[in-house]
Coordinates of C-alpha atoms in Angstrom, one line a residue:
Chain C
M1 CA -14.0 15.5 -38.8
I2 CA -17.1 13.7 -37.4
D3 CA -15.4 10.4 -38.1
S4 CA -12.4 11.4 -36.0
W5 CA -14.7 12.6 -33.2
V6 CA -16.5 9.2 -33.2
K7 CA -13.2 7.4 -33.2
A8 CA -11.9 9.5 -30.3
A9 CA -15.1 9.0 -28.3
F10 CA -14.9 5.2 -29.0
R11 CA -11.3 5.0 -27.8
A12 CA -12.1 7.1 -24.7
S13 CA -15.1 4.9 -23.8
E14 CA -13.1 1.7 -24.5
A15 CA -10.3 3.0 -22.2
F16 CA -12.9 4.0 -19.5
F17 CA -14.8 0.7 -19.5
G18 CA -11.7 -1.3 -19.9
N19 CA -10.2 0.4 -16.9
A20 CA -13.4 0.1 -14.9
L21 CA -13.7 -3.6 -15.7
G22 CA -10.1 -4.2 -14.9
G23 CA -10.5 -2.3 -11.6
L24 CA -13.5 -4.3 -10.7
G25 CA -11.7 -7.6 -11.5
D26 CA -8.7 -6.5 -9.4
W27 CA -11.0 -5.6 -6.5
A28 CA -12.7 -8.9 -6.8
L29 CA -9.3 -10.8 -6.5
F30 CA -8.3 -8.5 -3.6
S31 CA -11.5 -9.3 -1.8
M32 CA -11.2 -13.0 -2.4
S33 CA -7.7 -12.9 -1.0
T34 CA -9.0 -11.1 2.1
F35 CA -11.7 -13.7 2.7
R36 CA -9.2 -16.5 2.2
W37 CA -6.9 -15.0 4.9
L38 CA -9.9 -14.4 7.1
L39 CA -10.7 -18.1 7.0
L40 CA -7.2 -19.4 7.0
R41 CA -5.7 -17.7 10.0
R42 CA -7.0 -15.6 12.9
P43 CA -5.9 -11.9 12.7
Y44 CA -3.1 -10.5 14.8
A45 CA -4.5 -9.9 18.3
R46 CA -3.0 -6.4 18.6
T47 CA -4.6 -5.1 15.4
V48 CA -8.3 -5.8 15.7
A49 CA -9.2 -4.0 18.9
P50 CA -7.7 -0.6 18.0
V51 CA -9.5 -0.7 14.7
M52 CA -12.8 -1.6 16.3
V53 CA -12.4 1.4 18.7
T54 CA -11.7 3.7 15.7
V55 CA -14.6 2.4 13.6
G56 CA -17.1 1.8 16.4
Y57 CA -16.6 3.9 19.5
Q58 CA -15.2 7.0 17.7
S59 CA -18.1 7.0 15.2
A60 CA -20.9 6.5 17.7
G61 CA -21.6 10.1 18.4
V62 CA -21.8 11.3 14.8
V63 CA -23.9 8.3 13.8
I64 CA -26.5 8.9 16.6
I65 CA -26.7 12.6 15.5
T66 CA -27.2 11.5 11.9
G67 CA -30.0 9.1 12.9
F68 CA -31.6 11.7 15.2
F69 CA -31.8 14.4 12.5
I70 CA -33.0 11.8 9.8
G71 CA -35.9 10.9 12.1
M72 CA -36.8 14.6 12.8
V73 CA -36.7 15.5 9.1
L74 CA -38.8 12.5 8.2
A75 CA -41.3 13.4 11.0
V76 CA -41.6 17.0 9.6
H77 CA -42.3 15.8 6.1
S78 CA -44.5 12.9 7.0
Y79 CA -46.7 14.7 9.5
S80 CA -47.9 17.3 7.0
Q81 CA -49.0 14.5 4.5
F82 CA -50.6 12.3 7.1
K83 CA -52.5 15.3 8.5
K84 CA -54.2 15.9 5.2
F85 CA -55.7 12.5 5.4
G86 CA -56.4 12.5 9.1
F87 CA -54.0 9.7 10.0
V88 CA -51.5 11.6 12.1
T89 CA -51.4 8.8 14.8
W90 CA -50.1 6.5 12.0
S91 CA -47.1 8.6 11.2
G92 CA -44.9 6.7 13.6
S93 CA -45.6 3.4 11.8
L94 CA -44.3 4.8 8.5
I95 CA -41.4 6.8 9.9
N96 CA -40.1 4.0 12.1
A97 CA -40.5 1.3 9.4
S98 CA -38.5 3.6 7.0
V99 CA -35.8 4.4 9.5
I100 CA -35.3 0.8 10.7
R101 CA -35.6 -0.9 7.3
E102 CA -34.0 1.6 4.9
L103 CA -32.9 5.0 5.9
G104 CA -31.1 4.1 9.1
P105 CA -28.8 1.5 7.4
V106 CA -28.2 3.4 4.2
L107 CA -27.6 6.8 5.7
A108 CA -25.5 5.5 8.6
A109 CA -23.4 3.5 6.0
T110 CA -23.0 6.6 3.9
M111 CA -21.8 8.6 6.9
L112 CA -19.4 5.8 7.8
A113 CA -18.2 5.5 4.1
G114 CA -17.1 9.1 4.4
R115 CA -15.7 8.9 8.0
V116 CA -14.2 5.5 8.2
G117 CA -13.8 4.6 4.5
S118 CA -11.9 7.7 3.5
S119 CA -9.7 7.5 6.6
M120 CA -8.9 3.8 6.0
A121 CA -8.1 4.5 2.3
A122 CA -5.8 7.5 3.2
E123 CA -4.0 5.4 5.9
M124 CA -3.4 2.5 3.5
A125 CA -2.4 4.9 0.7
T126 CA 0.1 6.6 3.0
M127 CA 1.5 3.2 4.0
R128 CA 1.8 2.3 0.3
V129 CA 3.5 5.6 -0.6
S130 CA 6.0 5.4 2.3
E131 CA 6.7 1.7 1.5
Q132 CA 5.4 0.4 4.9
I133 CA 3.3 -2.2 3.0
D134 CA 6.4 -3.4 1.3
A135 CA 8.2 -3.5 4.7
L136 CA 5.4 -5.7 6.1
A137 CA 5.9 -8.2 3.3
C138 CA 9.7 -8.1 3.9
L139 CA 9.3 -8.8 7.6
G140 CA 7.2 -12.0 7.2
A141 CA 3.7 -10.6 7.4
N142 CA 1.2 -10.7 4.6
P143 CA -0.1 -7.2 4.2
I144 CA -3.7 -8.2 3.5
H145 CA -3.8 -10.5 6.5
Y146 CA -2.2 -7.8 8.8
L147 CA -4.0 -4.7 7.5
V148 CA -7.2 -5.6 5.7
V149 CA -8.6 -8.5 7.6
P150 CA -8.8 -6.6 11.0
R151 CA -10.5 -3.7 9.2
L152 CA -13.0 -6.0 7.5
L153 CA -13.8 -7.7 10.8
A154 CA -14.2 -4.3 12.6
C155 CA -16.5 -2.9 9.9
I156 CA -18.7 -6.1 9.8
L157 CA -19.0 -6.2 13.6
M158 CA -19.2 -2.5 14.4
I159 CA -21.3 -1.1 11.6
P160 CA -24.5 -3.1 12.5
L161 CA -24.2 -1.9 16.1
L162 CA -23.7 1.7 14.8
T163 CA -26.8 1.3 12.6
L164 CA -28.8 0.2 15.6
M165 CA -27.7 3.4 17.3
A166 CA -28.7 5.4 14.2
D167 CA -32.1 3.7 14.2
L168 CA -32.6 4.5 17.9
G169 CA -31.6 8.1 17.2
G170 CA -34.1 8.2 14.3
V171 CA -36.9 6.7 16.2
F172 CA -36.5 9.1 19.2
G173 CA -35.9 12.1 16.9
A174 CA -39.1 11.4 15.1
A175 CA -41.0 10.8 18.3
L176 CA -39.7 14.1 19.7
I177 CA -41.1 16.0 16.7
C178 CA -44.4 14.1 16.4
V179 CA -45.3 13.8 20.0
E180 CA -43.8 16.8 21.7
V181 CA -43.9 19.4 18.9
Y182 CA -46.9 18.4 16.8
G183 CA -48.8 16.9 19.7
V184 CA -49.6 13.5 18.3
E185 CA -51.1 11.2 21.0
A186 CA -48.1 9.2 22.3
H187 CA -50.0 6.1 23.1
D188 CA -51.4 5.8 19.6
Y189 CA -48.1 6.8 18.0
W190 CA -46.2 4.0 19.7
R191 CA -49.1 1.5 19.4
H192 CA -49.3 1.9 15.6
S193 CA -45.5 1.8 15.4
R194 CA -45.5 -1.5 17.3
D195 CA -48.2 -3.0 15.1
F196 CA -46.6 -2.0 11.8
V197 CA -42.9 -2.5 12.4
R198 CA -42.2 -6.2 12.2
M199 CA -39.3 -8.3 13.6
F200 CA -38.4 -9.0 10.0
D201 CA -37.9 -5.3 9.4
L202 CA -35.4 -5.3 12.2
F203 CA -33.7 -8.4 10.8
A204 CA -33.5 -6.9 7.3
G205 CA -32.2 -3.7 8.8
M206 CA -29.4 -5.6 10.4
I207 CA -28.5 -7.7 7.4
K208 CA -27.8 -4.6 5.3
P209 CA -25.2 -3.0 7.5
V210 CA -23.2 -6.3 7.5
V211 CA -23.0 -6.1 3.7
F212 CA -22.4 -2.4 3.7
G213 CA -19.6 -2.7 6.3
G214 CA -17.9 -5.3 4.2
L215 CA -18.1 -3.2 1.1
I216 CA -16.7 -0.1 2.9
A217 CA -13.7 -2.0 4.3
L218 CA -12.8 -3.8 1.1
I219 CA -13.2 -0.8 -1.2
A220 CA -11.4 1.5 1.1
C221 CA -8.4 -0.8 1.7
H222 CA -8.3 -1.7 -2.1
R223 CA -8.1 2.0 -3.1
G224 CA -5.4 2.6 -0.5
F225 CA -3.3 -0.4 -1.6
R226 CA -3.5 0.7 -5.2
S227 CA -2.7 4.3 -4.5
K228 CA -0.4 6.3 -6.8
A229 CA 2.6 8.1 -5.3
G230 CA 2.5 11.5 -3.6
A231 CA -0.1 13.6 -1.8
E232 CA -2.3 13.6 -4.9
G233 CA -2.4 9.8 -4.9
V234 CA -3.4 9.7 -1.2
G235 CA -6.1 12.3 -1.7
R236 CA -7.4 10.6 -4.8
A237 CA -7.5 7.2 -2.9
A238 CA -9.6 8.8 -0.1
T239 CA -12.0 10.4 -2.5
E240 CA -12.4 7.3 -4.6
A241 CA -12.9 5.2 -1.5
F242 CA -15.9 7.3 -0.5
V243 CA -17.4 7.6 -4.0
L244 CA -17.1 4.0 -4.9
A245 CA -18.3 2.8 -1.5
F246 CA -21.3 5.1 -1.7
V247 CA -22.2 3.8 -5.2
A248 CA -21.6 0.2 -4.0
I249 CA -23.9 0.8 -1.0
L250 CA -26.7 2.1 -3.3
V251 CA -26.3 -0.8 -5.7
A252 CA -26.2 -3.4 -2.9
D253 CA -29.2 -1.7 -1.2
F254 CA -31.3 -2.2 -4.4
F255 CA -30.5 -5.9 -4.7
L256 CA -30.8 -6.5 -1.0
A257 CA -34.2 -4.8 -1.0
L258 CA -35.3 -7.2 -3.8
I259 CA -34.0 -10.3 -2.0
L260 CA -35.2 -9.2 1.5
N261 CA -38.7 -8.3 0.2
K262 CA -39.1 -11.8 -1.2
L263 CA -37.8 -13.3 2.1
G264 CA -40.2 -11.1 4.0
D265 CA -43.1 -12.4 2.0
V266 CA -42.0 -16.0 2.7
W267 CA -41.6 -15.1 6.4
A268 CA -45.1 -13.7 6.5
Q269 CA -46.4 -16.8 4.8
I270 CA -44.7 -19.1 7.4
G271 CA -46.0 -16.9 10.2
R272 CA -49.6 -17.5 9.1
Chain J
M1 CA 36.9 -17.7 -10.6
S2 CA 33.3 -17.4 -9.5
T3 CA 30.8 -20.2 -10.2
A4 CA 27.1 -20.4 -10.3
A5 CA 27.2 -22.1 -6.8
D6 CA 28.9 -18.9 -5.3
A7 CA 26.1 -16.7 -6.6
L8 CA 23.4 -15.8 -4.0
V9 CA 21.4 -13.7 -6.4
T10 CA 21.3 -14.0 -10.2
F11 CA 19.4 -12.0 -12.8
E12 CA 19.0 -13.8 -16.1
E13 CA 17.9 -11.5 -19.0
V14 CA 15.5 -9.6 -16.7
S15 CA 13.3 -7.0 -18.1
V16 CA 10.7 -4.9 -16.2
R17 CA 7.9 -2.9 -17.8
F18 CA 5.2 -0.8 -16.1
G19 CA 2.4 -0.4 -18.7
R20 CA 4.2 1.2 -21.6
Q21 CA 7.2 2.3 -19.5
E22 CA 10.2 0.0 -19.8
V23 CA 12.5 0.4 -16.8
L24 CA 14.9 -2.5 -17.1
R25 CA 15.9 -4.4 -20.3
N26 CA 17.8 -7.7 -20.5
I27 CA 19.7 -7.2 -17.2
S28 CA 22.0 -10.2 -16.4
L29 CA 24.1 -10.1 -13.2
Q30 CA 25.3 -12.1 -10.3
I31 CA 25.8 -11.2 -6.7
R32 CA 28.2 -13.5 -5.0
R33 CA 27.9 -14.6 -1.3
G34 CA 29.8 -12.4 1.0
E35 CA 30.4 -9.5 -1.3
T36 CA 29.1 -5.9 -1.1
V37 CA 27.7 -4.7 -4.4
V38 CA 26.9 -1.1 -4.9
I39 CA 24.5 -0.2 -7.7
I40 CA 24.7 3.4 -8.9
G41 CA 23.0 5.3 -11.7
E42 CA 20.9 8.3 -12.4
S43 CA 17.4 8.8 -11.1
G44 CA 14.9 6.6 -13.0
C45 CA 17.4 4.0 -14.3
G46 CA 15.8 1.2 -12.3
K47 CA 18.1 0.8 -9.2
T48 CA 15.2 0.5 -6.6
V49 CA 13.3 -1.8 -9.0
T50 CA 16.4 -4.0 -9.1
L51 CA 16.3 -4.2 -5.2
K52 CA 12.6 -5.0 -5.2
L53 CA 13.1 -7.7 -7.8
I54 CA 15.6 -9.4 -5.5
V55 CA 13.2 -9.6 -2.5
G56 CA 10.2 -10.5 -4.7
L57 CA 8.2 -7.3 -4.2
L58 CA 8.2 -6.9 -8.0
R59 CA 8.0 -9.6 -10.7
P60 CA 10.0 -9.4 -13.9
T61 CA 8.1 -8.9 -17.1
A62 CA 10.7 -11.2 -18.7
G63 CA 13.6 -13.2 -17.5
R64 CA 14.3 -14.9 -14.1
V65 CA 15.5 -13.7 -10.7
T66 CA 16.9 -16.4 -8.5
F67 CA 17.8 -16.3 -4.8
D68 CA 20.0 -19.1 -3.5
G69 CA 19.2 -21.1 -6.6
R70 CA 15.4 -20.8 -6.4
V71 CA 13.5 -18.9 -9.0
L72 CA 11.4 -16.3 -7.1
T73 CA 8.4 -16.3 -9.4
D74 CA 8.1 -20.1 -9.1
L75 CA 7.7 -19.9 -5.3
R76 CA 4.3 -20.1 -3.6
E77 CA 3.3 -17.3 -1.3
H78 CA 4.3 -19.0 1.9
E79 CA 7.6 -20.1 0.4
L80 CA 8.4 -16.6 -0.8
A81 CA 7.5 -15.3 2.7
R82 CA 10.0 -17.8 4.2
E83 CA 12.7 -16.7 1.8
R84 CA 12.1 -13.0 2.5
L85 CA 12.9 -13.7 6.2
R86 CA 16.5 -14.4 5.0
I87 CA 16.7 -10.9 3.4
G88 CA 16.8 -7.6 5.3
F89 CA 15.7 -4.4 3.5
L90 CA 16.5 -0.9 4.6
F91 CA 14.0 1.3 2.7
Q92 CA 14.9 4.7 1.4
G93 CA 12.6 6.5 4.0
A94 CA 13.1 3.7 6.6
A95 CA 9.4 2.7 6.2
L96 CA 8.9 2.5 9.9
F97 CA 5.3 1.6 10.9
D98 CA 3.8 4.9 12.1
S99 CA 1.3 3.4 14.5
L100 CA 4.0 1.3 16.4
T101 CA 6.7 2.4 18.8
V102 CA 10.4 2.0 18.0
F103 CA 10.4 -1.1 20.2
D104 CA 7.4 -2.7 18.4
N105 CA 8.9 -1.8 15.0
V106 CA 12.2 -3.5 15.7
A107 CA 10.4 -6.5 17.4
F108 CA 7.9 -6.9 14.5
G109 CA 9.8 -9.5 12.5
M110 CA 10.8 -11.4 15.6
R111 CA 7.1 -11.5 16.7
A112 CA 6.1 -12.7 13.2
I113 CA 8.3 -15.8 13.5
G114 CA 7.1 -16.5 17.0
L115 CA 10.1 -15.7 19.3
A116 CA 9.5 -15.5 23.0
E117 CA 8.9 -11.9 24.3
N118 CA 11.8 -11.9 26.8
L119 CA 14.2 -12.9 24.0
I120 CA 12.6 -10.3 21.7
A121 CA 13.1 -7.6 24.4
H122 CA 16.8 -8.6 24.8
R123 CA 17.4 -8.6 21.0
V124 CA 15.6 -5.3 20.4
R125 CA 17.9 -3.6 23.0
Q126 CA 21.0 -5.3 21.5
H127 CA 20.2 -4.2 17.9
L128 CA 19.3 -0.7 18.9
R129 CA 22.6 -0.4 20.7
E130 CA 24.5 -1.8 17.7
V131 CA 23.1 1.2 15.6
G132 CA 24.0 3.7 18.3
L133 CA 20.6 4.2 19.9
S134 CA 19.9 4.0 23.6
D135 CA 16.9 2.3 25.4
A136 CA 15.4 5.7 25.8
V137 CA 14.1 5.7 22.1
E138 CA 12.2 2.4 22.6
P139 CA 8.9 4.0 23.6
K140 CA 9.1 6.8 21.0
M141 CA 6.9 6.9 17.9
P142 CA 8.6 7.2 14.5
A143 CA 7.2 10.7 14.0
E144 CA 9.2 11.9 17.1
L145 CA 12.5 10.7 15.5
S146 CA 15.0 12.6 13.3
G147 CA 15.8 11.3 9.8
G148 CA 19.0 9.8 11.0
M149 CA 17.4 8.1 13.9
R150 CA 14.6 6.7 11.7
K151 CA 17.2 5.2 9.3
R152 CA 19.1 3.6 12.3
V153 CA 15.8 2.1 13.7
G154 CA 15.0 0.9 10.2
L155 CA 18.5 -0.7 10.0
A156 CA 18.0 -2.3 13.5
R157 CA 14.7 -3.7 12.3
A158 CA 16.2 -5.1 9.2
L159 CA 19.1 -6.7 11.0
A160 CA 17.0 -8.1 13.8
L161 CA 16.3 -11.3 11.9
Q162 CA 20.0 -11.8 11.2
P163 CA 19.6 -11.9 7.4
E164 CA 22.0 -13.5 5.0
L165 CA 21.4 -10.7 2.4
M166 CA 21.0 -7.0 3.3
L167 CA 19.5 -4.6 0.8
Y168 CA 20.0 -0.9 1.3
D169 CA 18.0 1.6 -0.8
E170 CA 19.8 4.9 -0.7
P171 CA 20.7 4.6 2.9
T172 CA 22.3 8.1 3.2
T173 CA 19.8 10.1 1.1
G174 CA 18.5 13.1 3.0
L175 CA 21.1 12.9 5.8
D176 CA 23.8 15.3 6.7
P177 CA 27.4 14.3 5.8
V178 CA 28.3 13.2 9.3
M179 CA 25.1 11.1 9.7
S180 CA 25.7 9.7 6.2
D181 CA 29.1 8.5 7.3
V182 CA 27.6 7.0 10.5
I183 CA 25.3 4.9 8.3
N184 CA 28.3 3.9 6.1
E185 CA 30.1 2.8 9.2
L186 CA 27.0 0.9 10.4
I187 CA 26.9 -0.9 7.1
I188 CA 30.5 -1.9 7.4
Q189 CA 30.1 -3.0 11.1
A190 CA 27.0 -5.1 10.3
R191 CA 29.0 -6.9 7.6
A192 CA 31.9 -7.4 10.0
R193 CA 29.7 -8.9 12.8
S194 CA 28.2 -11.7 10.7
P195 CA 28.9 -13.1 7.2
M196 CA 26.5 -11.2 5.0
T197 CA 26.0 -10.3 1.4
S198 CA 25.0 -6.7 0.8
V199 CA 23.5 -4.8 -2.1
V200 CA 23.5 -1.0 -1.7
V201 CA 21.7 1.4 -4.1
T202 CA 23.1 4.9 -3.8
H203 CA 24.0 8.2 -5.5
D204 CA 26.6 8.9 -2.8
M205 CA 30.1 8.3 -4.2
H206 CA 31.5 8.5 -0.7
T207 CA 29.4 5.4 0.2
V208 CA 30.7 3.7 -2.9
R209 CA 34.3 4.3 -1.9
R210 CA 33.8 3.2 1.7
V211 CA 31.6 0.1 1.4
A212 CA 31.8 -1.4 -2.1
D213 CA 33.6 -4.5 -3.2
R214 CA 32.1 -4.2 -6.6
V215 CA 30.2 -1.4 -8.4
I216 CA 27.5 -1.8 -11.1
M217 CA 26.2 1.3 -12.9
L218 CA 22.8 1.3 -14.6
Y219 CA 21.9 3.8 -17.3
P220 CA 18.4 5.1 -18.1
L221 CA 16.8 3.2 -21.0
A222 CA 15.5 6.4 -22.6
R223 CA 19.0 7.6 -23.2
L224 CA 20.5 4.4 -24.5
R225 CA 21.2 4.1 -28.2
G226 CA 20.1 1.1 -30.2
N227 CA 20.9 -2.2 -28.5
E228 CA 23.3 -0.8 -25.9
Q229 CA 23.4 -2.6 -22.6
Q230 CA 21.8 -1.0 -19.7
I231 CA 24.7 -2.0 -17.4
I232 CA 27.4 0.4 -18.5
F233 CA 30.0 -0.4 -15.9
Q234 CA 30.9 -3.3 -13.6
G235 CA 34.1 -3.3 -11.6
T236 CA 35.9 -2.3 -8.4
P237 CA 35.7 1.2 -7.0
Q238 CA 39.3 1.7 -8.2
E239 CA 38.3 0.7 -11.8
L240 CA 35.3 3.0 -11.5
A241 CA 37.6 5.9 -10.7
R242 CA 39.7 5.1 -13.8
C243 CA 36.8 4.5 -16.2
S244 CA 37.0 6.6 -19.4
D245 CA 33.3 6.2 -20.4
P246 CA 32.0 9.8 -20.5
R247 CA 28.7 8.7 -19.0
V248 CA 30.4 7.1 -16.1
R249 CA 32.7 10.0 -15.6
S250 CA 29.8 12.5 -15.7
F251 CA 28.1 10.6 -12.9
V252 CA 31.1 9.9 -10.7
E253 CA 32.4 13.5 -11.0
G254 CA 28.9 15.0 -10.7
D255 CA 29.5 17.0 -13.9
A256 CA 26.2 18.4 -15.2
R257 CA 27.8 19.6 -18.5
G258 CA 28.3 16.0 -19.6
H259 CA 24.6 15.3 -18.7
G260 CA 23.3 18.3 -20.8
E261 CA 25.3 17.2 -23.9
W262 CA 24.0 13.7 -23.8
A263 CA 20.4 14.9 -23.4
L264 CA 20.8 17.2 -26.5
E265 CA 22.2 14.3 -28.6
A266 CA 19.5 11.8 -27.5
S267 CA 16.6 14.2 -28.1
G268 CA 17.8 15.1 -31.6
S269 CA 17.6 18.7 -30.8
E270 CA 18.9 21.1 -33.5
E271 CA 20.3 23.4 -30.9
S272 CA 23.9 22.9 -29.9
P273 CA 26.2 24.6 -27.5
T274 CA 27.7 27.3 -29.7
E275 CA 30.9 27.3 -27.7
M276 CA 31.6 23.6 -28.5
P277 CA 30.5 22.7 -32.0
S278 CA 33.4 20.3 -32.5
A279 CA 32.4 18.4 -29.3
V280 CA 28.8 18.0 -30.7
R281 CA 30.1 16.6 -34.0
E282 CA 32.3 14.2 -32.1
M283 CA 29.3 12.9 -30.1
S284 CA 27.4 12.1 -33.2
Q285 CA 30.1 9.5 -34.0
Y286 CA 30.1 8.1 -30.4
R287 CA 30.3 4.4 -30.0
S288 CA 29.9 3.0 -26.5
P289 CA 32.9 1.3 -25.0
N290 CA 32.8 -2.5 -24.3
E291 CA 31.2 -3.2 -20.9
R292 CA 33.8 -3.7 -18.3
R293 CA 33.7 -6.8 -16.2
V294 CA 35.5 -7.7 -13.0
G295 CA 38.5 -10.0 -13.7
D296 CA 37.9 -13.2 -11.9

């Protein structure tokens, strides 16, 4: 009996990892094809602008709110700890460095993976199920060039700008709590922030959204293109797009943190 | 007598498998220039897969599909894209682009090949009129159209590039009888306006009788016995009406009693219709008739 359980568990894990590796390989080929089309031919003029409006303009409000509340929550938690050690005027330095370097990019990307990624995946999946993607191919357009390249461009260009908005929201939300609510001296709050937050932090905080934006677009479009038939297939594509994009953001964030930390040290050395 | 040179599309021992599911097995057929071939068969027998193989949307697991003498799987991406512009495809649900107006849908292919906008506007209007739609529908979105209007816009879009080969995937499914006949009439008129080869996939026997030069019937693989061929009939509509194969008769006459008996036999069920035990015993000795071919 135990033998049959072990065999069943082995077969299940073999199927799971086999499917996962196969899916990763398929996604890699899909992404390579997308970058090839991005470099080979400019996208259709009528497709890029509407997607940029959807990704950028229509997400701005929710991203600013996200950043604002992140900053406020960070301020609440940080202030109590800094107060124990008598360094309340330094709270801005930690909060703003965290928001600009890490929390702003990651949480804004997570919000957009849900809002933009799920919506893209559902749209692509609906087009797949209703044979619109096949129709594109029959009418002389390459579906990846027509659908995926504009979305990749829109995410790469718009998500860094949205992250900047999230960062501003976070900085001002934190300042609101620290200065206006807890009464931290504003001059000292901003002076320590200026001294502690480096240009490289801002640079690193803008590199991450470019990578995250690319991952969101490629994963969402891939899930949509590979959708199974029916409403269940569309729903599953939207869910998988968010979950996989979220995991990819976390993994990419880890590796980017390693690389950017090293780069930051080199930058600091050069600066001296 | 037809020759290979007359054939616009050929299937040579084509098989298609999706994972473990085999859909087509060793299909060989030719579609000659200028003829209208109607492919019929029960749901799941591979009719739509056959159409998608012709236009290169699917690749065969085995065998070759050729279009105008060129093997589709040998073509590079840009060559396949060029060949596809010679083929028009009316999808089952019309597959109109939801985010574009009717005008932009019909103009899509013409814009893809770089025609001038004023010429595009003229041709969009012309093709919409040919399918019985007025200029008033041009600014509408697909969601605002009825099923029949969507099919007609889809037809206009497919015909806009003046294809040599038209593929119709269940063009009358979901439409009322009058609108179905409108679509049949449009298929006939499109063929009359310019020399065109057509392949129509349908369940609608009225469409078969109205538009077909030749009929091919496919049978689901799961219900075939041994090495039986998947194409169980090829011939004219008149020959189809006279065919004595019970499977063909069952489909043509829409007789579900025939369908139920075959399902019982194929599944090896021990149950049998108590009112017809002799018929069940006869079915156990059934041998399929030879495949009928059109006399050339």
